[in-house]
Amino acid sequence: MIARQSFFNTVTIGLAFLIGALNTIYFYPRYLGSELQGLVVALLAISNLIQPIISFGVQHSLIKFFSSCKNKIEKDSLFLFSMVFPIIIFLTIILPLSLFFIDEIIELISAKNKIMGKYLFMILAISFSTAYFEVFYSWSRVNMKTIFGNFLKEFYPRALVFSLLIIYAFNFIDFDLFVLLLIGGYYFRLLLMLVYSLNIYRPSLTFALPNNFKKVFRYSLIIFLSGSAASLILDIDKSMISNYLTIENVAYYSVAIFIAAVIEIPGRAMFQIVNPIVAKLINENHNKRLISLLKKTSNNLLLVSGLFFLIIILNLNDFYVWSNLHEYKSAIEVVYIVSLAKLFSISLGCLNNIITNSKYYVYVFWFSILSAFLAVFLNYYLIPLNGIIGAALATLIVVVLINIGKLILIQIKYKANPYNFKTILSVLLIGIVYFLIITLKPETFIDNTSDPNPIYNISFRSFLIAGIYVLLAYFFGLTKDFQEAISRFRQKG
């Protein structure tokens, strides 16, 4: 089940990144321009900061507590609590505060770029729809159905933007209508997710609170606070870049982050299905199976993401030449720095899922608070000093320090860690292939000296990287799990 859904989720996320790449690298800069691109990215980033406040962590409570529900009544009360609570938060806190302090909020978000203040409604509208989407998506995940929800989460928004950019390119709509249609598209996605999740399991209407309401509420509160801090970490760099630098730098930085994020594709795909399984194993006290899952996810994700890492890092120069976005190349070092951070994070396997779903979940809050503090402090110091490179360095420092803290926590509480001898072999494999390609310089094998073609270089180099990597991985004995998964697929076929 994990292998099958992870495979389909990986394909979906891969296609999503492909469309996202076209949007970010070609359509956004060509038709919106770097200023409007930076505006849309910044507005969506701020929406992501608001979304955890509205959802209040209830989507995570669904995953943690669903497997401990003993009957339909308990499941229904948990689900309906998760549906009702976010709208209470929105109507009693978010909306009144936004209306009361509207002038101050507009002044804050448009301090450096006046145009941003015009689209405050977009921030609220998208954050509300995204909050409820996450609730219904979690409901499908706890029922072990992740493929369609993952499609809506990863592929749909990028396809939506792609479609709107095409329409905008032909001058059928102006930018204001672009924004309105973007909001409408997010609400249509919410409707699709709602119908799908209720089709999987339709709860009976009940006004009873969950029996373990205090536990659910406390967990939601902690995860809400943690999620708010985590969202701050994800998007504070873009927000602070827009304040300290020109909005064009947000676009340059966003493209670099997007490229580095490709490394996370295998992890994002796997964790959609692994998270509810981790919660179930913890609720049933299957610690040995839990630790085994931790090591397997770490080994397999490091191996696969290591290949992604090499293909990205070793093709960067040709990629920027091919994209013909010369000003964006100023962020090339951002890709190198953030890619290392992504690879380290992915090597933890399902460690974050274990902490979040265990009785030690309160540590998530403290890690998030520390991360947010470090992110704000480091960005405040490094962005004025080093520009967008400073923002990338801040990200790397925060990721390394916090991940080390998480490793120490799991070692103390579970007497375990995600790493083993295969980890050393995988790191060695990545290093060997990197230095082989740097030394061989495969682009010199292609006779294109008169008119160098970056596409040929990227294709040939990527093929060579993948070939050497897979052969050495097989030689090192790192592909056993993948061979077994392929055998199971063939047997089912």
XYZ file of C-alpha atoms in Angstrom, residues 21 24 106 241 251 278 302 371 425 442 457 464:
12
model
C 8.647 24.889 -13.477
C 7.941 29.841 -12.503
C -2.405 47.122 4.661
C 13.084 39.783 1.222
C 10.923 36.173 -7.799
C 2.851 6.119 11.947
C 18.044 9.466 1.034
C 13.046 27.675 14.435
C 26.890 4.048 1.805
C 30.590 14.803 -19.771
C 24.158 18.913 -22.009
C 25.047 9.565 -17.204
